[in-house]
GROMACS .gro file of N, CA and C in nm:
model
  249
    1UNK      N    1   7.437  10.132   7.753
    1UNK     CA    2   7.555  10.097   7.676
    1UNK      C    3   7.667  10.054   7.770
    2UNK      N    4   7.726   9.941   7.743
    2UNK     CA    5   7.835   9.891   7.825
    2UNK      C    6   7.965   9.961   7.789
    3UNK      N    7   8.056   9.962   7.883
    3UNK     CA    8   8.184  10.027   7.861
    3UNK      C    9   8.292   9.921   7.855
    4UNK      N   10   8.394   9.948   7.770
    4UNK     CA   11   8.511   9.861   7.770
    4UNK      C   12   8.592   9.889   7.896
    5UNK      N   13   8.649   9.788   7.952
    5UNK     CA   14   8.730   9.802   8.072
    5UNK      C   15   8.873   9.833   8.031
    6UNK      N   16   8.929   9.935   8.091
    6UNK     CA   17   9.065   9.975   8.060
    6UNK      C   18   9.164   9.867   8.101
    7UNK      N   19   9.268   9.853   8.023
    7UNK     CA   20   9.371   9.754   8.055
    7UNK      C   21   9.450   9.792   8.178
    8UNK      N   22   9.440   9.918   8.220
    8UNK     CA   23   9.515   9.964   8.335
    8UNK      C   24   9.450   9.921   8.467
    9UNK      N   25   9.322   9.891   8.463
    9UNK     CA   26   9.254   9.846   8.585
    9UNK      C   27   9.285   9.699   8.610
   10UNK      N   28   9.321   9.668   8.731
   10UNK     CA   29   9.347   9.529   8.767
   10UNK      C   30   9.222   9.475   8.836
   11UNK      N   31   9.142   9.397   8.764
   11UNK     CA   32   9.022   9.338   8.819
   11UNK      C   33   9.052   9.200   8.871
   12UNK      N   34   9.009   9.174   8.992
   12UNK     CA   35   9.021   9.041   9.050
   12UNK      C   36   8.882   8.985   9.069
   13UNK      N   37   8.858   8.870   9.011
   13UNK     CA   38   8.728   8.805   9.020
   13UNK      C   39   8.711   8.752   9.161
   14UNK      N   40   8.606   8.799   9.232
   14UNK     CA   41   8.586   8.761   9.372
   14UNK      C   42   8.465   8.669   9.388
   15UNK      N   43   8.353   8.703   9.324
   15UNK     CA   44   8.229   8.627   9.338
   15UNK      C   45   8.180   8.580   9.201
   16UNK      N   46   8.144   8.454   9.189
   16UNK     CA   47   8.080   8.399   9.070
   16UNK      C   48   7.930   8.390   9.096
   17UNK      N   49   7.852   8.389   8.988
   17UNK     CA   50   7.707   8.378   9.001
   17UNK      C   51   7.665   8.240   8.950
   18UNK      N   52   7.603   8.164   9.037
   18UNK     CA   53   7.562   8.028   9.005
   18UNK      C   54   7.466   8.029   8.886
   19UNK      N   55   7.497   7.951   8.784
   19UNK     CA   56   7.413   7.942   8.665
   19UNK      C   57   7.447   8.044   8.558
   20UNK      N   58   7.535   8.136   8.587
   20UNK     CA   59   7.576   8.240   8.493
   20UNK      C   60   7.729   8.251   8.495
   21UNK      N   61   7.799   8.159   8.428
   21UNK     CA   62   7.946   8.154   8.438
   21UNK      C   63   8.019   8.274   8.379
   22UNK      N   64   7.955   8.348   8.289
   22UNK     CA   65   8.021   8.465   8.228
   22UNK      C   66   8.006   8.592   8.310
   23UNK      N   67   7.929   8.588   8.418
   23UNK     CA   68   7.904   8.705   8.502
   23UNK      C   69   7.979   8.689   8.634
   24UNK      N   70   8.034   8.799   8.686
   24UNK     CA   71   8.107   8.792   8.812
   24UNK      C   72   8.117   8.930   8.876
   25UNK      N   73   8.135   8.930   9.008
   25UNK     CA   74   8.164   9.053   9.082
   25UNK      C   75   8.314   9.059   9.104
   26UNK      N   76   8.373   9.176   9.082
   26UNK     CA   77   8.517   9.194   9.097
   26UNK      C   78   8.548   9.258   9.232
   27UNK      N   79   8.677   9.280   9.256
   27UNK     CA   80   8.722   9.337   9.383
   27UNK      C   81   8.676   9.481   9.404
   28UNK      N   82   8.627   9.547   9.299
   28UNK     CA   83   8.575   9.683   9.314
   28UNK      C   84   8.424   9.684   9.339
   29UNK      N   85   8.365   9.567   9.366
   29UNK     CA   86   8.222   9.549   9.397
   29UNK      C   87   8.129   9.580   9.281
   30UNK      N   88   8.178   9.578   9.159
   30UNK     CA   89   8.096   9.598   9.041
   30UNK      C   90   8.075   9.466   8.969
   31UNK      N   91   7.963   9.457   8.896
   31UNK     CA   92   7.932   9.337   8.820
   31UNK      C   93   7.991   9.349   8.680
   32UNK      N   94   8.056   9.244   8.634
   32UNK     CA   95   8.115   9.240   8.501
   32UNK      C   96   8.072   9.112   8.432
   33UNK      N   97   8.089   9.109   8.300
   33UNK     CA   98   8.060   8.989   8.223
   33UNK      C   99   8.158   8.979   8.107
   34UNK      N  100   8.175   8.857   8.059
   34UNK     CA  101   8.251   8.835   7.936
   34UNK      C  102   8.153   8.839   7.821
   35UNK      N  103   8.183   8.919   7.718
   35UNK     CA  104   8.095   8.921   7.601
   35UNK      C  105   8.137   8.810   7.505
   36UNK      N  106   8.072   8.803   7.388
   36UNK     CA  107   8.099   8.695   7.293
   36UNK      C  108   8.240   8.698   7.238
   37UNK      N  109   8.306   8.812   7.244
   37UNK     CA  110   8.444   8.824   7.197
   37UNK      C  111   8.546   8.793   7.306
   38UNK      N  112   8.500   8.772   7.428
   38UNK     CA  113   8.589   8.741   7.539
   38UNK      C  114   8.641   8.863   7.612
   39UNK      N  115   8.589   8.982   7.579
   39UNK     CA  116   8.631   9.102   7.650
   39UNK      C  117   8.541   9.122   7.772
   40UNK      N  118   8.594   9.191   7.871
   40UNK     CA  119   8.521   9.215   7.996
   40UNK      C  120   8.438   9.342   7.981
   41UNK      N  121   8.307   9.333   8.016
   41UNK     CA  122   8.216   9.447   8.008
   41UNK      C  123   8.155   9.472   8.145
   42UNK      N  124   8.126   9.598   8.173
   42UNK     CA  125   8.066   9.638   8.300
   42UNK      C  126   7.914   9.630   8.289
   43UNK      N  127   7.847   9.569   8.388
   43UNK     CA  128   7.701   9.566   8.395
   43UNK      C  129   7.657   9.668   8.499
   44UNK      N  130   7.568   9.756   8.461
   44UNK     CA  131   7.524   9.861   8.552
   44UNK      C  132   7.410   9.815   8.642
   45UNK      N  133   7.405   9.874   8.761
   45UNK     CA  134   7.295   9.853   8.853
   45UNK      C  135   7.170   9.917   8.793
   46UNK      N  136   7.059   9.844   8.794
   46UNK     CA  137   6.934   9.890   8.734
   46UNK      C  138   6.828   9.903   8.842
   47UNK      N  139   6.740  10.001   8.829
   47UNK     CA  140   6.628  10.017   8.920
   47UNK      C  141   6.499   9.998   8.841
   48UNK      N  142   6.418   9.901   8.881
   48UNK     CA  143   6.287   9.879   8.821
   48UNK      C  144   6.185   9.897   8.932
   49UNK      N  145   6.103  10.001   8.918
   49UNK     CA  146   6.011  10.036   9.026
   49UNK      C  147   6.091  10.087   9.144
   50UNK      N  148   6.083  10.017   9.254
   50UNK     CA  149   6.162  10.050   9.373
   50UNK      C  150   6.272   9.947   9.400
   51UNK      N  151   6.290   9.853   9.307
   51UNK     CA  152   6.381   9.741   9.329
   51UNK      C  153   6.511   9.760   9.252
   52UNK      N  154   6.622   9.753   9.326
   52UNK     CA  155   6.754   9.760   9.262
   52UNK      C  156   6.800   9.620   9.228
   53UNK      N  157   6.867   9.608   9.113
   53UNK     CA  158   6.918   9.478   9.074
   53UNK      C  159   6.998   9.487   8.945
   54UNK      N  160   7.021   9.372   8.884
   54UNK     CA  161   7.101   9.362   8.763
   54UNK      C  162   7.028   9.276   8.660
   55UNK      N  163   7.055   9.301   8.533
   55UNK     CA  164   7.000   9.220   8.425
   55UNK      C  165   7.108   9.123   8.379
   56UNK      N  166   7.077   8.993   8.389
   56UNK     CA  167   7.167   8.887   8.343
   56UNK      C  168   7.097   8.811   8.233
   57UNK      N  169   7.153   8.811   8.114
   57UNK     CA  170   7.095   8.741   7.999
   57UNK      C  171   6.947   8.777   7.982
   58UNK      N  172   6.916   8.905   7.980
   58UNK     CA  173   6.780   8.959   7.959
   58UNK      C  174   6.683   8.929   8.073
   59UNK      N  175   6.729   8.882   8.186
   59UNK     CA  176   6.642   8.855   8.300
   59UNK      C  177   6.686   8.940   8.418
   60UNK      N  178   6.591   9.009   8.481
   60UNK     CA  179   6.621   9.097   8.594
   60UNK      C  180   6.628   9.017   8.723
   61UNK      N  181   6.734   9.041   8.802
   61UNK     CA  182   6.750   8.981   8.934
   61UNK      C  183   6.768   9.092   9.036
   62UNK      N  184   6.687   9.089   9.142
   62UNK     CA  185   6.704   9.187   9.249
   62UNK      C  186   6.833   9.157   9.323
   63UNK      N  187   6.884   9.256   9.394
   63UNK     CA  188   7.007   9.235   9.471
   63UNK      C  189   6.987   9.126   9.575
   64UNK      N  190   6.869   9.118   9.633
   64UNK     CA  191   6.840   9.016   9.734
   64UNK      C  192   6.846   8.876   9.674
   65UNK      N  193   6.784   8.857   9.558
   65UNK     CA  194   6.785   8.728   9.491
   65UNK      C  195   6.926   8.692   9.444
   66UNK      N  196   6.997   8.790   9.390
   66UNK     CA  197   7.131   8.767   9.338
   66UNK      C  198   7.228   8.727   9.450
   67UNK      N  199   7.209   8.783   9.568
   67UNK     CA  200   7.296   8.753   9.682
   67UNK      C  201   7.294   8.603   9.717
   68UNK      N  202   7.179   8.539   9.699
   68UNK     CA  203   7.169   8.395   9.729
   68UNK      C  204   7.236   8.310   9.622
   69UNK      N  205   7.265   8.367   9.506
   69UNK     CA  206   7.326   8.294   9.395
   69UNK      C  207   7.478   8.308   9.390
   70UNK      N  208   7.535   8.390   9.479
   70UNK     CA  209   7.679   8.416   9.476
   70UNK      C  210   7.758   8.300   9.535
   71UNK      N  211   7.870   8.269   9.470
   71UNK     CA  212   7.963   8.167   9.518
   71UNK      C  213   8.103   8.226   9.511
   72UNK      N  214   8.185   8.201   9.610
   72UNK     CA  215   8.322   8.251   9.613
   72UNK      C  216   8.398   8.194   9.492
   73UNK      N  217   8.473   8.279   9.425
   73UNK     CA  218   8.546   8.238   9.305
   73UNK      C  219   8.665   8.150   9.341
   74UNK      N  220   8.683   8.044   9.264
   74UNK     CA  221   8.798   7.955   9.280
   74UNK      C  222   8.903   7.998   9.177
   75UNK      N  223   9.019   8.050   9.221
   75UNK     CA  224   9.119   8.107   9.130
   75UNK      C  225   9.172   8.014   9.023
   76UNK      N  226   9.165   7.884   9.039
   76UNK     CA  227   9.220   7.793   8.940
   76UNK      C  228   9.142   7.794   8.810
   77UNK      N  229   9.016   7.840   8.811
   77UNK     CA  230   8.935   7.846   8.690
   77UNK      C  231   8.929   7.987   8.633
   78UNK      N  232   9.016   8.074   8.678
   78UNK     CA  233   9.014   8.215   8.638
   78UNK      C  234   9.059   8.233   8.494
   79UNK      N  235   8.987   8.319   8.420
   79UNK     CA  236   9.031   8.360   8.287
   79UNK      C  237   9.124   8.479   8.302
   80UNK      N  238   9.200   8.507   8.199
   80UNK     CA  239   9.287   8.623   8.203
   80UNK      C  240   9.203   8.749   8.198
   81UNK      N  241   9.229   8.842   8.290
   81UNK     CA  242   9.151   8.964   8.300
   81UNK      C  243   9.209   9.079   8.220
   82UNK      N  244   9.336   9.075   8.186
   82UNK     CA  245   9.395   9.191   8.121
   82UNK      C  246   9.421   9.167   7.972
   83UNK      N  247   9.332   9.092   7.909
   83UNK     CA  248   9.345   9.073   7.765
   83UNK      C  249   9.237   9.149   7.692
   0.00000   0.00000   0.00000
């Protein structure tokens, strides 16, 4: 179950994931996503077998694979984080 992000937390989008524009890593090193309502949700680290990773749009990505997909966030395309 995902958790709603408190309005008191100041999240800064640091890393974008290529091919998954709604998913991003914030300054607290956690993965977040925008849901269909536009609210920010936390994605938890998952372990399948011995492999750690994250599920993006029902597909599992290991941390190693995900690392190659990361791109530094360009602030001009930033959505509002505290809405």
